[in-house]
Tab-separated table of C-alpha atoms and ligand atoms in Angstrom:
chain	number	residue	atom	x	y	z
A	1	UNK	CA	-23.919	-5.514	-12.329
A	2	UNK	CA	-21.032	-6.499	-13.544
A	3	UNK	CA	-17.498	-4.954	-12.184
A	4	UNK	CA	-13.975	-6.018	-13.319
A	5	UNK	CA	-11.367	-5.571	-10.588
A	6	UNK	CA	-7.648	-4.518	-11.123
A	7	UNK	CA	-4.815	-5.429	-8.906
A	8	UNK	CA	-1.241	-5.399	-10.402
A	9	UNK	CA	0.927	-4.666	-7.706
A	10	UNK	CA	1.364	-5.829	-3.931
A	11	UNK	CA	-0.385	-2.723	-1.898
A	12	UNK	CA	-3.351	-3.610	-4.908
A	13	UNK	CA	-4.069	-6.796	-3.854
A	14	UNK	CA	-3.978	-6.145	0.043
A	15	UNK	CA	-6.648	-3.497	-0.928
A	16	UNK	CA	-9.090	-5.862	-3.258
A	17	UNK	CA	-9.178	-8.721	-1.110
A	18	UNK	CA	-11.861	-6.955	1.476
A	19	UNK	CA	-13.341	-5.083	-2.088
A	20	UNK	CA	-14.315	-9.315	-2.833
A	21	UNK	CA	-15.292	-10.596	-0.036
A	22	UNK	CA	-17.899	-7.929	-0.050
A	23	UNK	CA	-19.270	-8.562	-3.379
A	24	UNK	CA	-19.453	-12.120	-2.598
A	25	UNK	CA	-21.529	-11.507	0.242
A	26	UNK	CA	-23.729	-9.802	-1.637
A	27	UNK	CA	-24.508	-12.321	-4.252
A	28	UNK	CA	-24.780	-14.489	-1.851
A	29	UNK	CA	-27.786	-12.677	-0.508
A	30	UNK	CA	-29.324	-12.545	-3.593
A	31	UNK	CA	-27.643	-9.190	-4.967
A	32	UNK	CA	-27.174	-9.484	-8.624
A	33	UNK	CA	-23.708	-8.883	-8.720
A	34	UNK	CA	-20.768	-10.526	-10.712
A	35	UNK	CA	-17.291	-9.912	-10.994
A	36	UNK	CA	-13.912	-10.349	-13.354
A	37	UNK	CA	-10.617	-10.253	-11.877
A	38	UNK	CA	-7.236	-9.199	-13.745
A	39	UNK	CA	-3.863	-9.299	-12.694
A	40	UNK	CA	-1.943	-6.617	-15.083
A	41	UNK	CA	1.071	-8.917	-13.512
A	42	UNK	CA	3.008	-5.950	-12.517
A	43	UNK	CA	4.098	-7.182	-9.719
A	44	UNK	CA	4.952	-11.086	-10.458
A	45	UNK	CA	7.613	-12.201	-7.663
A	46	UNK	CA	6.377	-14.758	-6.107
A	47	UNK	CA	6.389	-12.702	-2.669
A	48	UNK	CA	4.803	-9.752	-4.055
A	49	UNK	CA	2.536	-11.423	-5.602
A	50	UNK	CA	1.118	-15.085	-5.595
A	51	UNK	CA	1.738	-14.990	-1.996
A	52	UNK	CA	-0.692	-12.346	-1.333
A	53	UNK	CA	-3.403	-14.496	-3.063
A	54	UNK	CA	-2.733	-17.072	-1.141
A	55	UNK	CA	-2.828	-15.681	2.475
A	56	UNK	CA	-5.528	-13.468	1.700
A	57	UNK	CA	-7.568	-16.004	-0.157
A	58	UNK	CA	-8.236	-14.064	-2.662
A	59	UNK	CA	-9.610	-16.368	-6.038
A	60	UNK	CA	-6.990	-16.577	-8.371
A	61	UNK	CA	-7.283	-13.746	-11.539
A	62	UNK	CA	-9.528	-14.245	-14.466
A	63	UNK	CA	-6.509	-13.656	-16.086
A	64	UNK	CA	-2.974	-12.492	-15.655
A	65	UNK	CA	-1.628	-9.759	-18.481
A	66	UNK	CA	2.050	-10.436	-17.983
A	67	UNK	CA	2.900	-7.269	-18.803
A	68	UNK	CA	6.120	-7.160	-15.915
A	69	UNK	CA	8.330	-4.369	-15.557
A	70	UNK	CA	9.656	-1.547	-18.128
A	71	UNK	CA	10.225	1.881	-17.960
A	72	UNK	CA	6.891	3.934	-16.605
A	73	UNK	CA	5.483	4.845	-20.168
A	74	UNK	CA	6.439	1.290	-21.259
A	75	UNK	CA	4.889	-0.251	-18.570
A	76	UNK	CA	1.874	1.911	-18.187
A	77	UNK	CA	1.285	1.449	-22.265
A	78	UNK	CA	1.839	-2.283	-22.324
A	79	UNK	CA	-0.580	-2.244	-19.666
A	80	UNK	CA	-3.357	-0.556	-21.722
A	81	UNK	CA	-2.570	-2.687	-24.861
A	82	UNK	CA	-2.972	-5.594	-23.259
A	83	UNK	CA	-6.474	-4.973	-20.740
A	84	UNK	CA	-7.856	-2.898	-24.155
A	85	UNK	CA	-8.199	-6.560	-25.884
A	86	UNK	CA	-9.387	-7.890	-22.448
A	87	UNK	CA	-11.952	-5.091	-22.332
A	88	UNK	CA	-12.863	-5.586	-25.641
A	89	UNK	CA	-13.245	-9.426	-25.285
A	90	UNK	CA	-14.955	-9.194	-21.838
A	91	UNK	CA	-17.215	-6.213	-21.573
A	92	UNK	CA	-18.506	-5.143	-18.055
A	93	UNK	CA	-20.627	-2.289	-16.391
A	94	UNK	CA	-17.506	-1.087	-14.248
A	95	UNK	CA	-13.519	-1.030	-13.773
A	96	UNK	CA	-12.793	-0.818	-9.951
A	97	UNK	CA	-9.122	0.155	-9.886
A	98	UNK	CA	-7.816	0.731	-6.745
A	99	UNK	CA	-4.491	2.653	-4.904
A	100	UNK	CA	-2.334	4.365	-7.262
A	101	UNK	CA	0.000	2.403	-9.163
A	102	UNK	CA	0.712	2.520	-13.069
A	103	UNK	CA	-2.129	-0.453	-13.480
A	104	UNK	CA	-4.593	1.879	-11.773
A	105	UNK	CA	-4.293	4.925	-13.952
A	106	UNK	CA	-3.184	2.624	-17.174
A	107	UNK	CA	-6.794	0.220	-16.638
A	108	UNK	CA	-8.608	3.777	-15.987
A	109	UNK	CA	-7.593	5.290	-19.168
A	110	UNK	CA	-8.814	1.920	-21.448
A	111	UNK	CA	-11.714	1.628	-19.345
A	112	UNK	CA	-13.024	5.158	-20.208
A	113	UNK	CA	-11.891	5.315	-23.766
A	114	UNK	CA	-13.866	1.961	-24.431
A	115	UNK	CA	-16.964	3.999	-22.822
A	116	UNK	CA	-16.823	1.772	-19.584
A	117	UNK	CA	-17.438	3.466	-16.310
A	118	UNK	CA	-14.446	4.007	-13.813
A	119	UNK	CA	-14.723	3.598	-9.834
A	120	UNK	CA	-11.419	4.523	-7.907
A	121	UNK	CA	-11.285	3.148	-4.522
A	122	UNK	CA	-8.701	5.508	-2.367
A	123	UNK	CA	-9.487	8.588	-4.512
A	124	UNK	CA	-8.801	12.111	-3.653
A	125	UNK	CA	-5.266	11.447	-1.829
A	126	UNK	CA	-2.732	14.251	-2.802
A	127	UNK	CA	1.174	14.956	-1.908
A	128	UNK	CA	1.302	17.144	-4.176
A	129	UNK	CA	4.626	16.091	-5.190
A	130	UNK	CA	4.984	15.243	-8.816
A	131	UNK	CA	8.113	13.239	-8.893
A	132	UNK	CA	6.218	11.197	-7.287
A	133	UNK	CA	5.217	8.740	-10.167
A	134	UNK	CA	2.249	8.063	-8.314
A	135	UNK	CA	0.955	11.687	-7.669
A	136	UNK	CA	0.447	11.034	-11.481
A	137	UNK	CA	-1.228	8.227	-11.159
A	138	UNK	CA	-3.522	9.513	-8.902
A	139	UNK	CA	-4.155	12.836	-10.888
A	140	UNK	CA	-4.872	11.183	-14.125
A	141	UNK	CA	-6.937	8.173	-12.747
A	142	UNK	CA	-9.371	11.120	-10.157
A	143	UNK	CA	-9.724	13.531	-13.504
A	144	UNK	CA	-11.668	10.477	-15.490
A	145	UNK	CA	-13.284	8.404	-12.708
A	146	UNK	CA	-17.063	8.313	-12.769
A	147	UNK	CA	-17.231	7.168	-8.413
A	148	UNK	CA	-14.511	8.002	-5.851
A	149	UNK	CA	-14.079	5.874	-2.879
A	150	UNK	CA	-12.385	8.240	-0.251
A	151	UNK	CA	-10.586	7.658	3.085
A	152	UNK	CA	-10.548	11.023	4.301
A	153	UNK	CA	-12.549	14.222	4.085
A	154	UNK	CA	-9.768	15.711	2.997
A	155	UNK	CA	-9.373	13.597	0.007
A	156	UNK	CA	-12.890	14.059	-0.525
A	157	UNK	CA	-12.273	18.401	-0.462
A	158	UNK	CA	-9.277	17.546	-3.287
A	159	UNK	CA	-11.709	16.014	-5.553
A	160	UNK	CA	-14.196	18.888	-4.730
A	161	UNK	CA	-11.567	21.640	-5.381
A	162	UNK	CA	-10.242	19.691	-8.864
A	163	UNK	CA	-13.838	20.052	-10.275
A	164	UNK	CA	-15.594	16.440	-9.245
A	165	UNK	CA	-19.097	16.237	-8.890
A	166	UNK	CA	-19.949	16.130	-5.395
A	167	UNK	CA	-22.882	13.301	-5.938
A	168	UNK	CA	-19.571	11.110	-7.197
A	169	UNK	CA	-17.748	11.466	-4.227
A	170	UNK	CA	-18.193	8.650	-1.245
A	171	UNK	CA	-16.500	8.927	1.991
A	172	UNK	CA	-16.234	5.772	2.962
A	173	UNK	CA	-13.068	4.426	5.224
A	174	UNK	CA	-9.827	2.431	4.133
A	175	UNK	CA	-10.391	-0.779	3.022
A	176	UNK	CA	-6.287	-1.391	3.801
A	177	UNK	CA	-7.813	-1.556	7.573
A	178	UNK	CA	-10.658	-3.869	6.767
A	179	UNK	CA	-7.632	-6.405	5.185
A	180	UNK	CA	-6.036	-5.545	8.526
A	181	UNK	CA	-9.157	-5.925	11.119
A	182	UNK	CA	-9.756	-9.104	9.124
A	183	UNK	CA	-6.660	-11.146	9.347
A	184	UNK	CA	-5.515	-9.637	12.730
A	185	UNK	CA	-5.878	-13.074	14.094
A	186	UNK	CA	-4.070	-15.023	11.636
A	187	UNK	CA	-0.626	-12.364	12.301
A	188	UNK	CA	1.785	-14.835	12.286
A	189	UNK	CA	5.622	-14.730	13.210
A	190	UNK	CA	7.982	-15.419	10.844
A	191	UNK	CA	10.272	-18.281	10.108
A	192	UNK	CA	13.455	-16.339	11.484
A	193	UNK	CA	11.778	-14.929	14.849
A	194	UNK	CA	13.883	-17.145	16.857
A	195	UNK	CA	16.871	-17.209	14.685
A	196	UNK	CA	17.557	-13.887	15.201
A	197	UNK	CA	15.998	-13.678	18.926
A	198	UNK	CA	13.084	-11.343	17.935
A	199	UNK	CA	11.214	-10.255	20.907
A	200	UNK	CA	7.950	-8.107	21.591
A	201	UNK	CA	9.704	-4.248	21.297
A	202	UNK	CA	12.813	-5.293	20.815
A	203	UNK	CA	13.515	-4.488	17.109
A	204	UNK	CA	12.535	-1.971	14.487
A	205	UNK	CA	10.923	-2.514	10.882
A	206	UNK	CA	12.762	-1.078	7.939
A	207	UNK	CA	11.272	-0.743	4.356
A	208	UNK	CA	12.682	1.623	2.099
A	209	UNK	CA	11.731	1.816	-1.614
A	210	UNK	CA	10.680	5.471	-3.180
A	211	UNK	CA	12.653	6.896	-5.861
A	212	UNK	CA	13.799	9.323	-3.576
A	213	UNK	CA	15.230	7.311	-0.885
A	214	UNK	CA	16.562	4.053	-2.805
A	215	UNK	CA	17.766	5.323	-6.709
A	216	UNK	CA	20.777	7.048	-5.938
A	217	UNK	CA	23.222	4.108	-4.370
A	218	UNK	CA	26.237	6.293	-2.077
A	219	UNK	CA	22.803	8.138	-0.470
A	220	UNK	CA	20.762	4.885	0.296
A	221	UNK	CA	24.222	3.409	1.624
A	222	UNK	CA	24.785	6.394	3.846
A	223	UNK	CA	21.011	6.233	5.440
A	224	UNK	CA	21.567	2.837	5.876
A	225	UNK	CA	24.644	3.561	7.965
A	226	UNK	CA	23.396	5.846	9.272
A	227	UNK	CA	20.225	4.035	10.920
A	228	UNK	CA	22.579	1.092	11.747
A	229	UNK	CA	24.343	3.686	13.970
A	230	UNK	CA	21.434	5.585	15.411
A	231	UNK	CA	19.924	2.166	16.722
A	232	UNK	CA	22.548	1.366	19.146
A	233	UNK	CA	21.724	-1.867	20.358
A	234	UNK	CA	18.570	-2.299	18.454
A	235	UNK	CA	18.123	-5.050	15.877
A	236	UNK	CA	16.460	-3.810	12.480
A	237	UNK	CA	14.743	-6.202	10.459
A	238	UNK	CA	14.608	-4.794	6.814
A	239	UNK	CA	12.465	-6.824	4.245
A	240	UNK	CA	14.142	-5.155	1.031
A	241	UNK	CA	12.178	-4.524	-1.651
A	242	UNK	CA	13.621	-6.141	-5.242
A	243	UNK	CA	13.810	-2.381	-6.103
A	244	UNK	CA	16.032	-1.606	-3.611
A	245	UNK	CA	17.698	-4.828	-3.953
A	246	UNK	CA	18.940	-4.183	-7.663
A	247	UNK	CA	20.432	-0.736	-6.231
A	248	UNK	CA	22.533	-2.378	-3.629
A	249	UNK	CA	23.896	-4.966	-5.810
A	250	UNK	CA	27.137	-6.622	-3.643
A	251	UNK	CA	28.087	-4.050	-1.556
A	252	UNK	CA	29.024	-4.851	1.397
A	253	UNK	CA	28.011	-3.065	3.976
A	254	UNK	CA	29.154	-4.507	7.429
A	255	UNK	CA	26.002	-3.391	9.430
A	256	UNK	CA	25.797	-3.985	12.916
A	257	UNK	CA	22.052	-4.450	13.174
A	258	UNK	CA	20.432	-4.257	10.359
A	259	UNK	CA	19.236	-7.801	9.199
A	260	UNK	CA	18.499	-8.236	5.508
A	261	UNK	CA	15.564	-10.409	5.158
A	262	UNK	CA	13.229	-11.371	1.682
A	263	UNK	CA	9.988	-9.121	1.480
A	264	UNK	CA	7.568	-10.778	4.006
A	265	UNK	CA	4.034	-12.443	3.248
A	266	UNK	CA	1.046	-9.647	4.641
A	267	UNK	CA	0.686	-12.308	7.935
A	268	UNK	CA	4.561	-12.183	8.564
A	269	UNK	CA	4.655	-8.766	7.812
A	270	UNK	CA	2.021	-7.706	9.836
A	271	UNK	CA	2.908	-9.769	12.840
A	272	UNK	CA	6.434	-7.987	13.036
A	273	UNK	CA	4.620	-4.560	12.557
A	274	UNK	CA	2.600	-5.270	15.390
A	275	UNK	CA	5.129	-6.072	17.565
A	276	UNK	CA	7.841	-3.784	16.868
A	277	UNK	CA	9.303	-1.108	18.542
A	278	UNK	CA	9.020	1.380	15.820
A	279	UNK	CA	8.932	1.197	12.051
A	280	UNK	CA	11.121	3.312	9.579
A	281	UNK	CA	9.429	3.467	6.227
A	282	UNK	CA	8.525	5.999	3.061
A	283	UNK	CA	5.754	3.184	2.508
A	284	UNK	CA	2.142	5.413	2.231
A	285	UNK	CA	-0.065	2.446	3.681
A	286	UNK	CA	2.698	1.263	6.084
A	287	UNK	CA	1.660	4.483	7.772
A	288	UNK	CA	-1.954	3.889	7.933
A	289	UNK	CA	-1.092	0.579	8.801
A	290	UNK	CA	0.900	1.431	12.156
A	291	UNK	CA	-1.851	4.103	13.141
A	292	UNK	CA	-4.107	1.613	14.088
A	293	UNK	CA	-1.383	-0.753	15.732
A	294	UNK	CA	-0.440	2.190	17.949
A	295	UNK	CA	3.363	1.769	16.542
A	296	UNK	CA	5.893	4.658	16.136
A	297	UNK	CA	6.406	5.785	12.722
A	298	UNK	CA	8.764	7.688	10.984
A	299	UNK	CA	8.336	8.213	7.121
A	300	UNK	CA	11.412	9.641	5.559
A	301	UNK	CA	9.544	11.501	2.977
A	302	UNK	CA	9.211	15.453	2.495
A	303	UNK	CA	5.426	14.761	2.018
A	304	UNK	CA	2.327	12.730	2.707
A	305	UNK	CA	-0.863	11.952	0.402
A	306	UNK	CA	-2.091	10.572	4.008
A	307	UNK	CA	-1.979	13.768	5.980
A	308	UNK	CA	-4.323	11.954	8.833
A	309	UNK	CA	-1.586	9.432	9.695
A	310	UNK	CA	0.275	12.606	10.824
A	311	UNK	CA	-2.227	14.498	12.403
A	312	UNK	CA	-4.673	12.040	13.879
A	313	UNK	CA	-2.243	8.231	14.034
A	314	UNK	CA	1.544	7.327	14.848
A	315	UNK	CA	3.303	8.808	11.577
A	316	UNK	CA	6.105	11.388	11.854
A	317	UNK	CA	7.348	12.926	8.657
A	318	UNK	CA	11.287	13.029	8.945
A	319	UNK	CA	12.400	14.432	5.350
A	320	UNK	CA	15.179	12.252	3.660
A	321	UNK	CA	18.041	13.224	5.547
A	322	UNK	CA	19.910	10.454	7.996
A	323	UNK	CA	20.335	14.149	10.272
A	324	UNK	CA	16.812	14.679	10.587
A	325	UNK	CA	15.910	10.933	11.252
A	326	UNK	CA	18.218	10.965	13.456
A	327	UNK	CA	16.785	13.959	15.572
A	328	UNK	CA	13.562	12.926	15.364
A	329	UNK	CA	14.093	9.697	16.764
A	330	UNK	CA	16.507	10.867	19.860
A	331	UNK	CA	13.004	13.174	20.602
A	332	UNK	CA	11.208	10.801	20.821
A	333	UNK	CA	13.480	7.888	22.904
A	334	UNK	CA	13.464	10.944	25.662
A	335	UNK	CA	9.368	11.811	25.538
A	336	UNK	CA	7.685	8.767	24.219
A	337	UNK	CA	5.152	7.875	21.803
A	338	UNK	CA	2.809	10.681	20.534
A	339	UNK	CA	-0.718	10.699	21.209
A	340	UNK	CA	-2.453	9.328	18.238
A	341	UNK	CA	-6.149	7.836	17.527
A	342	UNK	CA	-8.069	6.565	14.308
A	343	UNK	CA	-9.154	8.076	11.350
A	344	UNK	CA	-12.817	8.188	11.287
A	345	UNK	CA	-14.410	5.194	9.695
A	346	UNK	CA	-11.148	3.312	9.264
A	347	UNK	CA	-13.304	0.743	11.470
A	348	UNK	CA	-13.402	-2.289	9.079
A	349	UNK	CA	-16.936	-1.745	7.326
A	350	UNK	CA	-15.445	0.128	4.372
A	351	UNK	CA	-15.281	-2.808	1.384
A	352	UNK	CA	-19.258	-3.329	2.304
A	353	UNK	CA	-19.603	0.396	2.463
A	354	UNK	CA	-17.931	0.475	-1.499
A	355	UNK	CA	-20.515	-2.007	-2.673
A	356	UNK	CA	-23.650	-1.270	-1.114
A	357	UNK	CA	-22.963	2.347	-2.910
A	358	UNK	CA	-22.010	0.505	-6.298
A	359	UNK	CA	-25.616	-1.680	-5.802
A	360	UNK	CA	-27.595	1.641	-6.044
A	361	UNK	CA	-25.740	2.887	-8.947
A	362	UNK	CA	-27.149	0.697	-11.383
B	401	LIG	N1	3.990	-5.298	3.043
B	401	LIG	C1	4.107	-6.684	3.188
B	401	LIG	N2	5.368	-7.241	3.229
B	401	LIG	C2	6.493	-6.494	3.165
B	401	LIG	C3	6.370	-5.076	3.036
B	401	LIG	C4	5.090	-4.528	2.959
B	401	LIG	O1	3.104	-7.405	3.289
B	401	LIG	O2	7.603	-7.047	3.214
B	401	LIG	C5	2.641	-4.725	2.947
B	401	LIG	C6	2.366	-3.662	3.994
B	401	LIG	O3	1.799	-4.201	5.129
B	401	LIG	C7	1.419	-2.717	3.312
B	401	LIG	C8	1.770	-2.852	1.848
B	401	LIG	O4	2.536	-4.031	1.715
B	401	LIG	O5	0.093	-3.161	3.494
B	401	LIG	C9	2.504	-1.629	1.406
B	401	LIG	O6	3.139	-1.888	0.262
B	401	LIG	P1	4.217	-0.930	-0.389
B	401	LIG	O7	5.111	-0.383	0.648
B	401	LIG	O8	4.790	-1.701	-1.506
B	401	LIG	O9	3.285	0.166	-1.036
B	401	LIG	P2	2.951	1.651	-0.679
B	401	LIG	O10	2.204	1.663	0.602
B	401	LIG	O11	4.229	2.362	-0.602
B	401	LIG	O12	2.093	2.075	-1.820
C-alpha cells in the first residue's frame, strides 16, 4: 500500500509524527507498506515548522509545495494546484490528511477528484460554528473521505448523522496524545526558565490566535489587559503566534506580567504546559493536551469541536469576554481544580490503531 501523508501546518505535523512511526514499524515487520510525505509549506517559520521536524524526528518531506500564506481561497487553491501536479506525478493508493487546516480539506479535494482514496485522521469533530474557517475544513474534507479516524464517539455519531457509512467510521483515540505519551520524557525547559524565575505552578500559559480573539486589535489589547490584571502576582508566559503578532504591531502595552516570548518548540512547549499553573488558550488541541496533564484550562471560545475536554478533562469554556474569564477564573482560585479524567482510548496506541485498520483495507 502506498499512502501519501499531508502536514502543512504546526498542529499537522505534531499529529503525523506518531501516524509514521507506525507505518515504519510495520514495514519493518514485513508489512508491505510505503509512504510519501508533503509539506503544502503552509506553515514555513522556522518555529512552526522545521522545528517540529526536528524534535519530533520526523523524515524530512518528499517535497515541500511552498505554497505560504494568502487569503483562505488563495491559499486553499494554490494548495490544490500545486499537490494536483504532485498527485499526478506521484500516484498512490491513499491521501492521509489529518486535523483541519486549509491543506487538509485543499489535499482532500485533489485527492478525490484524481480518483485517489481519502483517509481523515481526527474526523467527525464539530463546533458547529462556521466562522470558524476550520468548521469548513472539517465539513468539506468528512463529506468526501473514504475512512474516518475518530477521537470520540461523538465524532463518530456526527459522521453517522451527516450520512457516512458506518463500516468507514474507526474509533480509534488521538494520535495528538500518542505525540504526547511519546516525548513526555524528552519535555524540556526552555532557554528563559531561569531568566524570568519560572517555577513549578508559578506561572500561567497564554496562546491566543482565532479570528475571534486576535483580528480585531482595541479587543485583543483589552483581553490582554485585562488578563495582566486578573493575574495579580502571577507571571504569564505568552508564546505569540505570528498571527497575533502582525495584529499587535508596536503597541505598547506596559503589562505587568505578561512576558512576550517566540512560539516555543513542542518539547519547550510542552514542558511549560506541564508545569504550569493554568493555561489560557482558544487552541482546540491545547485542550486535549492539558486533559491529560491534569492542568486548568480555560478556552475563551463560545464553542468546542472537542466537547470531551469539557465534559470528561480540565477545559472550561469561558466565551470571549475579559468579564467572563475573569469570573471563571476567581471560581475557581476559591474551589480548585475540577474533577477531570481521560477520554477513552486517548492511551497512546492510536497511530498503530490507524494503520493496522489501513493494512486490512487493501
Ligand atoms: N504548540 C507548540 N508551541 C507553541 C504553541 C503550541 O508546540 O508555542 C503546540 C501545542 O502543544 C499543540 C499545538 O501546537 O500541540 C496546537 O497548535 P495550534 O494552537 O496552532 O493549533 P490548534 O490546536 O488551535 O489547531
Amino acid at each position: 500500500m502506498k499512502i501519501t501523508i499531508i502536514a502543512g501546518a504546526r498542529p499537522n505535523f505534531i499529529k503525523i509524527a506518531p501516524i509514521i512511526k507506525a507505518i515504519e514499524q510495520k514495514k519493518d515487520s514485513g508489512e508491505k507498506i510505503t509512504y510519501r510525505l508533503v509539506h503544502t509549506g503552509q506553515h514555513y517559520d522556522k518555529n512552526l515548522s522545521d522545528t517540529f521536524f526536528e524534535e519530533l524526528n520526523i523524515p524530512l518531506p518528499d517535497i515541500n509545495l511552498d505554497v505560504k500564506s494568502g487569503t483562505q481561497s488563495e491559499q486553499t487553491a494554490a494548495i490544490m494546484v500545486a499537490f494536483e501536479q504532485e498527485l499526478l506525478k506521484n500516484p498512490c493508493d491513499l491521501v492521509l490528511v489529518v486535523g483541519d487546516v486549509n491543506s487538509t480539506m485543499a489535499c482532500a479535494i485533489t485527492a478525490k477528484k484524481l480518483n485517489t482514496k481519502v483517509a481523515h485522521v481526527e474526523a467527525g469533530i464539530r463546533s458547529g460554528d462556521l466562522t470558524m474557517p476550520e468548521e469548513i475544513n472539517r465539513m468539506v474534507t468528512d463529506s468526501i473521505s473514504d475512512y474516518f479516524f475518530t477521537t470520540s464517539i461523538t465524532a463518530s455519531e456526527n459522521l453517522l448523522r451527516n450520512g457516512a457509512d458506518k463500516s468507514a467510521i474507526h474509533f480509534v483515540g488521538n494520535v495528538m496524545i500518542d505525540t504526547l505519551y511519546q516525548n513526555q520524557n524528552k519535555f524540556t525547559p526552555p532557554s528563559f526558565w531561569k531568566e524570568h524565575q519560572l517555577e513549578s505552578k508559578n506561572y500561567i500559559i497564554l496562546t491566543l490566535h482565532r479570528p475571534s480573539n486576535v483580528d480585531e486589535e482595541q479587543s485583543l489589547i483589552n483581553l490582554l489587559l485585562g488578563i495582566d490584571k486578573m493575574v495579580g502576582y502571577k507571571k504569564v508566559i505568552f508564546p505569540i503566534h505570528p498571527r497575533t503578532k502582525s495584529i499587535l504591531g508596536e503597541n505598547n502595552l506596559n503589562l505587568k506580567n505578561i512576558i512576550f516570548v517566540e512560539p516555543q518548540g513542542y518539547l519547550s512547549f510542552m514542558y511549560l504546559i506541564q508545569n504550569s499553573f493554568a493555561v489560557i488558550t482558544d487552541s482546540g488541541g491545547i485542550s486535549e493536551e492539558t486533559t491529560i496533564l491534569n492542568i486548568p484550562c480555560f478556552t475563551m471560545r463560545n464553542t468546542t469541536e472537542r466537547p470531551e475536554t469539557e465534559t470528561i478533562g480540565t477545559n472550561t469554556l469561558v466565551g470571549t469576554s475579559i468579564e467572563n474569564l475573569v469570573k471563571v477564573y476567581n471560581e475557581f482560585l476559591l474551589k480548585g481544580k475540577k474533577e477531570s479524567g481521560i477520554p477513552e482510548l486517548w492511551d497512546g496506541k492510536t497511530s498503530e490503531r490507524i494503520v493496522t485498520i489501513l493494512l486490512s483495507k487493501k
